mmCIF file of C-alpha atoms and ligand atoms in Angstrom:
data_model
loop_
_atom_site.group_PDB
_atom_site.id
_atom_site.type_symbol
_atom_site.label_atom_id
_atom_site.label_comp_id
_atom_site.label_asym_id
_atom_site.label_seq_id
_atom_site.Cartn_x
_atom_site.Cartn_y
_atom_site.Cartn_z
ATOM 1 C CA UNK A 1 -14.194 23.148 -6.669
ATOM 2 C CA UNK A 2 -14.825 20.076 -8.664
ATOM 3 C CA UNK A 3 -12.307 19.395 -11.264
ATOM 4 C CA UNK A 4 -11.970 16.887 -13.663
ATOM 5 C CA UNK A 5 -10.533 13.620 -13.579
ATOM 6 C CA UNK A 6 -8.956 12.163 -16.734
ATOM 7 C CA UNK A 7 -8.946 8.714 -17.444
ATOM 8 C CA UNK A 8 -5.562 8.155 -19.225
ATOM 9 C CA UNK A 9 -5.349 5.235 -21.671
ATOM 10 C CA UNK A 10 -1.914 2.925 -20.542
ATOM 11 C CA UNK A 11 -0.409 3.947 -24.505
ATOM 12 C CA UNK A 12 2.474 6.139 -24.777
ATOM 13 C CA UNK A 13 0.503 9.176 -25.343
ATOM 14 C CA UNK A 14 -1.331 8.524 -21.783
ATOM 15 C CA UNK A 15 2.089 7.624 -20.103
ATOM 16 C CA UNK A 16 3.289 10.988 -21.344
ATOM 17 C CA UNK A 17 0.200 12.776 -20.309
ATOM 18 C CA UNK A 18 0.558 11.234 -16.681
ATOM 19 C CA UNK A 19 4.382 12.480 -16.931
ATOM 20 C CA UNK A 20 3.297 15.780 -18.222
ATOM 21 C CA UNK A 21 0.989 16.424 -15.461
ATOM 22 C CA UNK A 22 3.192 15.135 -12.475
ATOM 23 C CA UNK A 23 6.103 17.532 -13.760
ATOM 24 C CA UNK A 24 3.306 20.698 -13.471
ATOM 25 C CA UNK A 25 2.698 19.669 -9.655
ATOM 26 C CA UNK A 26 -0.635 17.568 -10.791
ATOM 27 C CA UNK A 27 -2.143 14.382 -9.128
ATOM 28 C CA UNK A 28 -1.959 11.105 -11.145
ATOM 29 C CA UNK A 29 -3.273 7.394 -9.883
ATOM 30 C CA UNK A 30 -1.575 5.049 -11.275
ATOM 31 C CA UNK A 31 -1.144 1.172 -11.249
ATOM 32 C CA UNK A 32 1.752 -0.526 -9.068
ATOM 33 C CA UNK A 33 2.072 -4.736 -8.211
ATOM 34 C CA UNK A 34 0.530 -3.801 -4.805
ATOM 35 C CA UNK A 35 -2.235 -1.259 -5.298
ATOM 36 C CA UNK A 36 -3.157 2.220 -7.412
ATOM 37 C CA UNK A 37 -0.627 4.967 -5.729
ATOM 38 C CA UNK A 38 -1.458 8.643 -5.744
ATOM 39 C CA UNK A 39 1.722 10.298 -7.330
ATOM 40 C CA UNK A 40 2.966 13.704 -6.940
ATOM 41 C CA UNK A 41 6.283 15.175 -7.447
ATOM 42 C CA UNK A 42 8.388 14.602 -3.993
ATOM 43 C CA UNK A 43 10.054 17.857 -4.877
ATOM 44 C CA UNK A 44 7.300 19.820 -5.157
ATOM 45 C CA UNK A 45 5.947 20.924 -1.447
ATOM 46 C CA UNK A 46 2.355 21.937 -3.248
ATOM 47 C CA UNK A 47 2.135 18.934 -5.510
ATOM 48 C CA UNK A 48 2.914 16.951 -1.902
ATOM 49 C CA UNK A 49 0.581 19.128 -0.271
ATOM 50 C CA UNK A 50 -2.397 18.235 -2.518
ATOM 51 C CA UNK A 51 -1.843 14.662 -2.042
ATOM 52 C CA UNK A 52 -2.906 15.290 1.649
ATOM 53 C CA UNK A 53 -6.070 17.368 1.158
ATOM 54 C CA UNK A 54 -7.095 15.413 -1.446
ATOM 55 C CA UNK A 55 -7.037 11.577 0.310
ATOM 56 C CA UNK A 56 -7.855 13.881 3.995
ATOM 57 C CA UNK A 57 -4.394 11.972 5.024
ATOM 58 C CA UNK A 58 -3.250 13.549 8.690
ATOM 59 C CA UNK A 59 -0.076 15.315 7.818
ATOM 60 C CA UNK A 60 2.179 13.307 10.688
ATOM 61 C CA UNK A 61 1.681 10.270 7.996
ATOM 62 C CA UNK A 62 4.885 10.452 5.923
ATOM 63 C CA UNK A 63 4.722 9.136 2.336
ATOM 64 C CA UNK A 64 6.425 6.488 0.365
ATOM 65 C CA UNK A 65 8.849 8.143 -2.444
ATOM 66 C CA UNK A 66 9.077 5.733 -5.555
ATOM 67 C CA UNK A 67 12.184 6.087 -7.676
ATOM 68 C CA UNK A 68 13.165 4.037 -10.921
ATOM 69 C CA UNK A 69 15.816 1.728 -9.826
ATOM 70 C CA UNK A 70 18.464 1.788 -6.672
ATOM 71 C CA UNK A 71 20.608 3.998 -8.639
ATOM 72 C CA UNK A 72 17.880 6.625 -7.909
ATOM 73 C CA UNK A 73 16.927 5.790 -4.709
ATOM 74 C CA UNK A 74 20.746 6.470 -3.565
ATOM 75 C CA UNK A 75 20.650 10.162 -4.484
ATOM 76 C CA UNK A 76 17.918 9.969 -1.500
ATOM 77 C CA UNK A 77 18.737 7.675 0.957
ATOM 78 C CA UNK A 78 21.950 6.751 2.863
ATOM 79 C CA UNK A 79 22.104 2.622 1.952
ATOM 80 C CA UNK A 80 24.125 0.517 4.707
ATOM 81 C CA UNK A 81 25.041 -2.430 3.060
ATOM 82 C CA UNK A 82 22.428 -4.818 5.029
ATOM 83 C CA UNK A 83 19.814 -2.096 2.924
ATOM 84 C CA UNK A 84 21.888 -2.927 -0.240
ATOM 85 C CA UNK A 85 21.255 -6.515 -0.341
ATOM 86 C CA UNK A 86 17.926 -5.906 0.541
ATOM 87 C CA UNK A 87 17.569 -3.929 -2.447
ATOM 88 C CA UNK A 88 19.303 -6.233 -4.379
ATOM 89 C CA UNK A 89 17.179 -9.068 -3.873
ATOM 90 C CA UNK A 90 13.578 -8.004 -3.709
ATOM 91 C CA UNK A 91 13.488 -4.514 -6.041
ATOM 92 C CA UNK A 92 12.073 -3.918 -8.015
ATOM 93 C CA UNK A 93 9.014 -5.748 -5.727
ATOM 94 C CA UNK A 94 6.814 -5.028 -2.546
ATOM 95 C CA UNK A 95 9.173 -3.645 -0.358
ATOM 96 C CA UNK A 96 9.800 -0.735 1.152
ATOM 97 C CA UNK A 97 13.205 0.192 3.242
ATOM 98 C CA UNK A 98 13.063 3.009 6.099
ATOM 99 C CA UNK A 99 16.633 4.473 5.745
ATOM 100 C CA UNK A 100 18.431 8.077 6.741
ATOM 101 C CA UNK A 101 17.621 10.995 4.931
ATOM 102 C CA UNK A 102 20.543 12.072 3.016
ATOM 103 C CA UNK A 103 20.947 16.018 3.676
ATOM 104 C CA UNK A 104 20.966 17.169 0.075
ATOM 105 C CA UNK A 105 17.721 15.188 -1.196
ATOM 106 C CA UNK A 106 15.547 17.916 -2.306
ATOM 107 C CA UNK A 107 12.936 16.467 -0.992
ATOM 108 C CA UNK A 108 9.825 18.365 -0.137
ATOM 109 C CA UNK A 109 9.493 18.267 4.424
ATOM 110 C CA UNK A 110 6.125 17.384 4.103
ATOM 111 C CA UNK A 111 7.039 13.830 2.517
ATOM 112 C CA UNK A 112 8.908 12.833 5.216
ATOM 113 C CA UNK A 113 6.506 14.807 7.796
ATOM 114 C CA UNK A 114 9.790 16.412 8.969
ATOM 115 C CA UNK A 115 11.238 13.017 10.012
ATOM 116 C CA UNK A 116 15.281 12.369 9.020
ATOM 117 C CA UNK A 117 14.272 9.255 7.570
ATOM 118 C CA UNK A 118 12.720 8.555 4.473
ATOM 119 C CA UNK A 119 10.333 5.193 2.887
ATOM 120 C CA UNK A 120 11.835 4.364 -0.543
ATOM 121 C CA UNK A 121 10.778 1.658 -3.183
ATOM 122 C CA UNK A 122 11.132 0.408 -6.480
ATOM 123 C CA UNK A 123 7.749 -0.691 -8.056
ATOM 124 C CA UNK A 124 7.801 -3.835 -10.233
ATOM 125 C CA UNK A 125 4.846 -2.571 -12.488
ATOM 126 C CA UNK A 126 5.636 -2.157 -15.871
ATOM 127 C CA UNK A 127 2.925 0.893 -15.976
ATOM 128 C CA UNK A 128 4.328 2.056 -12.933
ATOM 129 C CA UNK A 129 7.592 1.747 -13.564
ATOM 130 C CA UNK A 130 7.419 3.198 -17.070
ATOM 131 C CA UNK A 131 5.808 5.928 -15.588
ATOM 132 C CA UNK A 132 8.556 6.635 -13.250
ATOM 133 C CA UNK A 133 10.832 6.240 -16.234
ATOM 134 C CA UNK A 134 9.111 8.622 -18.247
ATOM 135 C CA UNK A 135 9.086 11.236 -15.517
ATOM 136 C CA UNK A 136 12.550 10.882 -14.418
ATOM 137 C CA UNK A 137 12.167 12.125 -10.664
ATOM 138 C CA UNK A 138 10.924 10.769 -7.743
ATOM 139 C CA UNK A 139 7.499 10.224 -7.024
ATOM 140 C CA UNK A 140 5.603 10.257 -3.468
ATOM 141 C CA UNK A 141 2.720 7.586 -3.424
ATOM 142 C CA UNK A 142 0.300 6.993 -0.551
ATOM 143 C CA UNK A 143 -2.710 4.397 -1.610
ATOM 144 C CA UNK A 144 -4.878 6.488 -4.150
ATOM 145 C CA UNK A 145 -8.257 6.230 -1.654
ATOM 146 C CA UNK A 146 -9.518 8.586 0.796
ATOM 147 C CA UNK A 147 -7.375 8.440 3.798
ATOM 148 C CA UNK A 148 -8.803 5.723 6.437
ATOM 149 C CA UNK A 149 -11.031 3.495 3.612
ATOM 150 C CA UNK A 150 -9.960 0.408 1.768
ATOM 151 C CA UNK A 151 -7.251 0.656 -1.420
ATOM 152 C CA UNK A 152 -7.871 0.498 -4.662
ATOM 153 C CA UNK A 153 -6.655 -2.741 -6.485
ATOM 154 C CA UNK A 154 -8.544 -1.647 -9.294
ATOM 155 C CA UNK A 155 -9.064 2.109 -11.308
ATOM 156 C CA UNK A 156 -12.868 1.710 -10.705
ATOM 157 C CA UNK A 157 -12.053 1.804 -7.034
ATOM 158 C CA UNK A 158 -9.678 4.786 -7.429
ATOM 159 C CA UNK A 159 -12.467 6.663 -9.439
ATOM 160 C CA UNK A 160 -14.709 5.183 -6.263
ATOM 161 C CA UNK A 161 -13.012 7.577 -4.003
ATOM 162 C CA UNK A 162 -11.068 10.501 -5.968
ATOM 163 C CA UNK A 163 -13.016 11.294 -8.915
ATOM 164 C CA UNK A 164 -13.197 15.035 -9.208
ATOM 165 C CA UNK A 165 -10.436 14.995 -6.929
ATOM 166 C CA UNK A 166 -7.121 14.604 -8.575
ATOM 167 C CA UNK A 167 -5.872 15.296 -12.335
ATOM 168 C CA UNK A 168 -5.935 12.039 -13.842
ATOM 169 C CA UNK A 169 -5.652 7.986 -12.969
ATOM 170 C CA UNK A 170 -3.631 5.726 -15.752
ATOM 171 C CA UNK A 171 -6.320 2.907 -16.861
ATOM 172 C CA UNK A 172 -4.464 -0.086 -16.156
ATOM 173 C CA UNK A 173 -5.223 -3.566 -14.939
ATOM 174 C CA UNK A 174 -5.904 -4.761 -11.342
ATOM 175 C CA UNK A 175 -3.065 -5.422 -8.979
ATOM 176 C CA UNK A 176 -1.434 -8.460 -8.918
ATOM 177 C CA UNK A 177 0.189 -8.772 -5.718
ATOM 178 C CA UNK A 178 -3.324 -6.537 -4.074
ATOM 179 C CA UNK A 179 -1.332 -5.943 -0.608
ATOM 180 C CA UNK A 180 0.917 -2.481 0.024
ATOM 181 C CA UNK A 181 4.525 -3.032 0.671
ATOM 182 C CA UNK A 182 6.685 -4.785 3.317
ATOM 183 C CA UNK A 183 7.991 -1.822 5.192
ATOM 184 C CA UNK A 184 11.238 -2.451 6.626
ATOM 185 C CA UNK A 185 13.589 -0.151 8.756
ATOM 186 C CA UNK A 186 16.972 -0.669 8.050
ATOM 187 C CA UNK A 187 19.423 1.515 10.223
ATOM 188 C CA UNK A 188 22.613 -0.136 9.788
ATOM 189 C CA UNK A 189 22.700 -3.601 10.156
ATOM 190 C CA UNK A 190 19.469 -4.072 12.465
ATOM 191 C CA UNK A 191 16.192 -4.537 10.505
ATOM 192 C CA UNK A 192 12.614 -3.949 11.908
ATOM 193 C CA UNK A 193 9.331 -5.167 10.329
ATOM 194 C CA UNK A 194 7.470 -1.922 10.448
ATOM 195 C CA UNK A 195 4.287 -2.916 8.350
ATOM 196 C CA UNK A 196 3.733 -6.370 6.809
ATOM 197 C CA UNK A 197 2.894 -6.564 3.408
ATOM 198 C CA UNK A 198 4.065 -8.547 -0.056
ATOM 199 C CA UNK A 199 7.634 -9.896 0.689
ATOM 200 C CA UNK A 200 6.658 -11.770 3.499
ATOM 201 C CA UNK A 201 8.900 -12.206 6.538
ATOM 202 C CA UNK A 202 10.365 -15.897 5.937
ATOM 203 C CA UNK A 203 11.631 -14.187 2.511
ATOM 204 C CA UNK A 204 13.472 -11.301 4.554
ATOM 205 C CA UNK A 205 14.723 -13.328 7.037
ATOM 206 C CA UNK A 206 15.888 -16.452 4.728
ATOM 207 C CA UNK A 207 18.571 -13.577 2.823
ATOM 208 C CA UNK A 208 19.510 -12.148 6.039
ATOM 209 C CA UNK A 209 20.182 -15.355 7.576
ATOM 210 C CA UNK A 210 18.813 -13.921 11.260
ATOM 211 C CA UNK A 211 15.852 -13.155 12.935
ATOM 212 C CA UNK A 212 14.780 -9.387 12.270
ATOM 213 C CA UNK A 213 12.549 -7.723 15.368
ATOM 214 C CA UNK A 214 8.713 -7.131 15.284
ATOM 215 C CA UNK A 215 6.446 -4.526 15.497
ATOM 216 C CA UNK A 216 5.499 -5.808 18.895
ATOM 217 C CA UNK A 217 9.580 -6.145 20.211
ATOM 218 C CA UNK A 218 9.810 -2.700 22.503
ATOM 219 C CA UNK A 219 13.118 -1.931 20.704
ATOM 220 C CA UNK A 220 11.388 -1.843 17.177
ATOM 221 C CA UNK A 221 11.020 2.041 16.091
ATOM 222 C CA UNK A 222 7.355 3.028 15.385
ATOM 223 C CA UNK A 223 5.854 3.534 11.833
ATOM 224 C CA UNK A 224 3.610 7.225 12.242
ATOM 225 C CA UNK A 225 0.850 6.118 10.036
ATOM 226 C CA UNK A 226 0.385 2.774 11.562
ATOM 227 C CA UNK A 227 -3.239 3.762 13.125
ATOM 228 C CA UNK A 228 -5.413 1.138 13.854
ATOM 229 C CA UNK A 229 -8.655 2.104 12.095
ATOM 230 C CA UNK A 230 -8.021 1.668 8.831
ATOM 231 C CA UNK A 231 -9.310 0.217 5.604
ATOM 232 C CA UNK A 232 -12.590 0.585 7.660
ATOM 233 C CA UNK A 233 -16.242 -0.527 5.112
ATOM 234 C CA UNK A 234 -18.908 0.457 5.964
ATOM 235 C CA UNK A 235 -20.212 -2.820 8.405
ATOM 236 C CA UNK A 236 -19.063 -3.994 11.034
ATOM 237 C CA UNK A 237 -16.537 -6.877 11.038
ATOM 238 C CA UNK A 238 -15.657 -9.736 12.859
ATOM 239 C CA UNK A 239 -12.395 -11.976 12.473
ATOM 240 C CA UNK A 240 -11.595 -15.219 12.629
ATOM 241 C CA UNK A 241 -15.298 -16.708 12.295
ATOM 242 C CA UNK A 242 -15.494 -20.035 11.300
ATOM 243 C CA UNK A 243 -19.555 -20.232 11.260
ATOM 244 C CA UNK A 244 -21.521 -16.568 10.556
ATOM 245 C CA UNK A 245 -24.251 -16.061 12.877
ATOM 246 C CA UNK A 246 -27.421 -15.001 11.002
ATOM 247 C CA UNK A 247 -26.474 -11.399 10.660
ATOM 248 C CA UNK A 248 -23.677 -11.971 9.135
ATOM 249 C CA UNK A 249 -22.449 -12.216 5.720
ATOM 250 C CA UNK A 250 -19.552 -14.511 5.323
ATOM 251 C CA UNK A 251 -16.427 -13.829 3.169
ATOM 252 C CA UNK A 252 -14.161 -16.964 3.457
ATOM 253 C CA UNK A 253 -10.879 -18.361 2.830
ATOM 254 C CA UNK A 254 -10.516 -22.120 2.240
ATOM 255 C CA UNK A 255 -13.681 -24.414 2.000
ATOM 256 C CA UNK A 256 -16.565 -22.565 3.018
ATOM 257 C CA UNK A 257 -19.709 -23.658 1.616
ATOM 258 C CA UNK A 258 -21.539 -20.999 3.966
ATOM 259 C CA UNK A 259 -19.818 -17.849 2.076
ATOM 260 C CA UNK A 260 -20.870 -15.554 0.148
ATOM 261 C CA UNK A 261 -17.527 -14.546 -1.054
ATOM 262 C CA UNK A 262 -14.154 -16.407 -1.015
ATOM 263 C CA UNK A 263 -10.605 -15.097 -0.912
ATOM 264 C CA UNK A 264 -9.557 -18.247 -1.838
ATOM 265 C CA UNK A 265 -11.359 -21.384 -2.177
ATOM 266 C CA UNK A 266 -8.165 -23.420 -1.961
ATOM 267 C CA UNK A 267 -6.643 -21.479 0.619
ATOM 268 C CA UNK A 268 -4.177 -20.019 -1.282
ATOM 269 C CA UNK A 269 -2.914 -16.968 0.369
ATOM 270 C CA UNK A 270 -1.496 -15.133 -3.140
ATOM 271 C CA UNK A 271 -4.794 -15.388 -4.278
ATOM 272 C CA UNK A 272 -6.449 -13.912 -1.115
ATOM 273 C CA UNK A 273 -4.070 -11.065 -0.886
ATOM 274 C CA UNK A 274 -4.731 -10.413 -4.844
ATOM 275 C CA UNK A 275 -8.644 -10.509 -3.656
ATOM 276 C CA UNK A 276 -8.620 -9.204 -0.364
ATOM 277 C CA UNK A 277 -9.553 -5.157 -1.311
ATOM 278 C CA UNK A 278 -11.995 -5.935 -4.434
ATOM 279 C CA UNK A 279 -13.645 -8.773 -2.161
ATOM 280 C CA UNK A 280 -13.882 -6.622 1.058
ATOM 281 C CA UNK A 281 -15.504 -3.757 -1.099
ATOM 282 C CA UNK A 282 -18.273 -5.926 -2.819
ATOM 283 C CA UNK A 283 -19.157 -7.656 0.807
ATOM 284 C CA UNK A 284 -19.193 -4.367 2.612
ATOM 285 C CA UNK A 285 -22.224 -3.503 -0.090
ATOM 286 C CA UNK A 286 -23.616 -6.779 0.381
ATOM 287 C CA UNK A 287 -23.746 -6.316 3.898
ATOM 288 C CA UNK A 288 -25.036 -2.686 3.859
ATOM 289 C CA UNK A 289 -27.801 -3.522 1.617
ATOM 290 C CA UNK A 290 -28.697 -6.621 3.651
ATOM 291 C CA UNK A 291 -28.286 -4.358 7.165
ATOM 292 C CA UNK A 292 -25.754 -7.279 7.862
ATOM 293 C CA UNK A 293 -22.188 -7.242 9.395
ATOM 294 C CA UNK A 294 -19.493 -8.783 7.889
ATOM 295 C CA UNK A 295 -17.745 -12.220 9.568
ATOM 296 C CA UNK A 296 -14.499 -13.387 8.284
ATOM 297 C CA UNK A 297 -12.993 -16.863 8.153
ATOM 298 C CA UNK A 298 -9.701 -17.590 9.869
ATOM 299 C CA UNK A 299 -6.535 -16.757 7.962
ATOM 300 C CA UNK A 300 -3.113 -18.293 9.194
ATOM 301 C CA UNK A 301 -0.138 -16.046 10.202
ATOM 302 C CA UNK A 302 2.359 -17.246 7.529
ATOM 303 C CA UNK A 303 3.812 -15.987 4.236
ATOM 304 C CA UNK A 304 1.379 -13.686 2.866
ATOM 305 C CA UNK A 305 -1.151 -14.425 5.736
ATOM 306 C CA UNK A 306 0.683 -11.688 8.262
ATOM 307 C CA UNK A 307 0.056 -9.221 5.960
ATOM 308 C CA UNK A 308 -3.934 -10.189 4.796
ATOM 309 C CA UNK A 309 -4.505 -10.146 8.981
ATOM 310 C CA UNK A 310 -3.016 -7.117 9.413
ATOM 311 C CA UNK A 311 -5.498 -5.527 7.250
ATOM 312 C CA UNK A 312 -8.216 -7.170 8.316
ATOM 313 C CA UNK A 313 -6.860 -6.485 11.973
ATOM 314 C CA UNK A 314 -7.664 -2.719 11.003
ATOM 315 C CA UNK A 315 -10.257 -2.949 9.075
ATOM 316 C CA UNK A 316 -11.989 -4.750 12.160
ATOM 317 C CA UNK A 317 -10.381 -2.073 14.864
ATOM 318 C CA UNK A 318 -12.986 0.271 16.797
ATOM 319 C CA UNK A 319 -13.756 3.450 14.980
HETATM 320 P P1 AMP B 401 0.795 4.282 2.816
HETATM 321 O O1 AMP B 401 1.386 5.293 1.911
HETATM 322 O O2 AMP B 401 -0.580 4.620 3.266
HETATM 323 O O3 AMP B 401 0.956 2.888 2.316
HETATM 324 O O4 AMP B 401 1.627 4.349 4.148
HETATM 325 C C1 AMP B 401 2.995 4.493 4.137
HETATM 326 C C2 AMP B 401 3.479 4.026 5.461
HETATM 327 O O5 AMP B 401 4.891 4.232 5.490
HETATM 328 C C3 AMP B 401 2.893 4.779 6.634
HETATM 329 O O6 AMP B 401 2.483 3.867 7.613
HETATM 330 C C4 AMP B 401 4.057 5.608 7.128
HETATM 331 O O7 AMP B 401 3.999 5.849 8.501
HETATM 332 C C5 AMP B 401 5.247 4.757 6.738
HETATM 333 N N1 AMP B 401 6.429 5.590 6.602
HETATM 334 C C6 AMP B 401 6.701 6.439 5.608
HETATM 335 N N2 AMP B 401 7.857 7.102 5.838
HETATM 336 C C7 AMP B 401 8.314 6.651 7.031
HETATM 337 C C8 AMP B 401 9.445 6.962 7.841
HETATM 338 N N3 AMP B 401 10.340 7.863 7.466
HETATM 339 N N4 AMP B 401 9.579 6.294 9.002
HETATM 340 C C9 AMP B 401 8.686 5.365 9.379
HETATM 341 N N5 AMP B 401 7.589 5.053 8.669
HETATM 342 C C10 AMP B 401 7.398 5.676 7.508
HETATM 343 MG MG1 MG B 402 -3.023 3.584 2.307
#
C-alpha cells in the first residue's frame, strides 16, 4: 500500500520529526556530503528490513551504519590503531572503514548480511550529522534510490524514486561532495581500497605513508555489493568518447564544444563528482526523448577521477 511521504523542512521541528520517526522503526532520506542516505535504526531488524524492500536492495548487500563521532563508532567496531588514524584524519568526511564486528553491538544481522565485519562512517553534513545527534543511535544508510539506479544528490531525485515509499526525506540542499564514500578495509594494519569514492587514494596513502592494495590485487577481500550493473539510466552508454557519433548525446568533461552537458568545463574533477548524478539523470532523459544513447568524454584516473570512472564503469556495464 501507498503511504505517504513527508517532506520535512531542515528546522528543528523537522530534525525532530526525522528523529521521531527513525526511533519508531520509520524510513527517513536525508542529506549527507556524498549523497541522500536512507536511514533506519541499525538496531531495529524491521526498520533494517524495510530499507531492503523498499530500495529492492538484494539482502547479501550489507549496509553502511552512520554514528555521530568515533566515540560512537567504537561501541561497534573493534579500531586497530592504523583504523584510528584513519578516523582521525578524514571523519567526519567520505570515508568509510570495514572493521571487526565487536560481539556485543546490538546490531540488527541483516545490516551486516550476517558478515563479522561491519562499514562504519561519520558524515560531515551538518543536516546529517545533526540528525544523527538528535537521534542518538546508529543509523544504517544505503543511497536513498531504488536499488541498481543512479543516487540522489538532490531530494527531488530521492522523491524521483521513493515517494510513497518511505516515511519522510529531510529537505535539504544538494550534495556537495555528489560521490558515496571511500570504502576502506582495515584489518589490522593492512588496508584495502574496497570501493573508490570522496577521499581519494593519494589522500589515504599520503597519511599512511605506504602503498595500500587494490580492488584488482588477488589478496584484497571482496566488497558483497560491488555488482557491476549499477547506477544503470535508462540509455545506453559509452565511455571514454572523445567525438559522439550521431546517435549520441554527449555529456563532457573539459572543453567540449560538441556537449550537451558538461561535468566540468574546466576539467575540474570536484566539480564533476558534485555533477556527475544530477548530470547523468538529465542526459539519460535527453537521450530517451531523443531515442539517443549516451557517449561520455574521457575522465583521468586521479584524485577524484577513480571514483567518477568507477561509476560510470557501472553505469556503462551490461545489464
Ligand atoms: P551503498 O550503501 O549502496 O553505498 O553500499 C555500501 C557498500 O558497502 C556495499 O558495496 C557493501 O558491499 C559495502 N559493505 C558494507 N558492509 C560491508 C562489510 N562488512 N564488508 C565489506 N563490504 C561492506
Ligand atoms: Mg547505492
Amino acid at each position: 500500500m501507498e503511504q505517504k511521504t513527508a517532506k520535512l523542512t531542515v528546522d528543528k521541528a523537522g530534525m525532530n520529526r526525522a528523529a521521531e520517526l527513525l526511533a519508531a522503526g520509520g524510513l527517513v532520506a536525508f542529506p549527507t556530503e556524498t549523497v541522500y542516505g536512507l536511514g533506519a535504526d541499525a538496531r531495529n531488524d524491521a526498520a533494517v528490513a524495510a530499507i531492503y524492500a523498499a530500495k529492492g536492495r538484494p539482502g547479501f548487500n550489507p549496509l553502511i551504519v552512520h554514528v555521530a563521532d568515533l566515540a560512537v563508532a567504537e561501541k561497534y567496531a573493534t579500531f586497530s590503531n592504523t583504523a584510528r588514524r584513519l578516523a582521525a584524519a578524514f571523519w567526519p568526511g567520505p570515508l568509510s572503514l570495514v572493521l571487526p564486528l565487536r560481539a556485543d553491538a546490538g546490531l540488527s544481522e541483516r545490516v551486516t548480511a550476517g558478515l563479522d565485519s561491519v562499514a562504519i562512517r561519520v558524515p560531515a553534513h551538518p543536516l546529517g550529522h545533526g540528525l544523527l545527534m538528535a537521534f542518538g543511535g546508529p543509523v544504517a544508510a544505503p543511497s536513498a534510490n531504488i536499488s541498481g539506479r543512479v543516487s540522489p544528490t538532490t531530494p527531488a531525485h530521492v522523491l524521483d524514486g521513493l515517494d510513497g515509499r518511505i516515511d519522510a526525506v529531510l529537505i535539504g540542499g544538494a550534495c556537495d561532495v555528489g560521490v558515496e564514500s571511500t570504502i576502506l578495509s582495515v584489518v589490522g594494519d593492512t588496508v584495502a581500497l574496497l570501493r573508490a569514492g570522496g577521499v581519494t587514494i593519494e589522500q589515504i596513502e599520503t597519511l599512511l605513508g605506504a602503498g595500500i592494495r587494490r580492488p584488482a590485487d588477488p589478496d584484497t577481500p571482496q566488497s558483497p555489493g560491488q555488482i557491476a550493473s549499477h547506477y544503470a539510466p535508462a540509455a545506453l552508454i559509452r565511455l571514454n568518447a572523445t567525438t559522439p557519433r550521431t546517435d549520441e548525446v554527449l555529456l563532457g568533461f573539459g572543453e567540449h564544444p560538441q556537449a550537451e552537458l558538461n561535468l566540468s568545463p574546466r576539467g575540474d574533477l570536484a566539480e564533476a563528482a558534485a555533477n556527475l548524478f544530477a548530470m547523468l539523470r538529465r542526459i539519460d532523459a535527453i537521450a530517451t526523448t531523443q531515442e539517443a544513447s549516451i557517449a561520455v568524454a574521457p575522465i583521468p584516473m586521479q584524485g577524484l577521477g577513480l571514483a567518477i570512472n568507477d561509476r560510470l564503469t557501472r553505469a556503462a556495464a551490461p545489464r
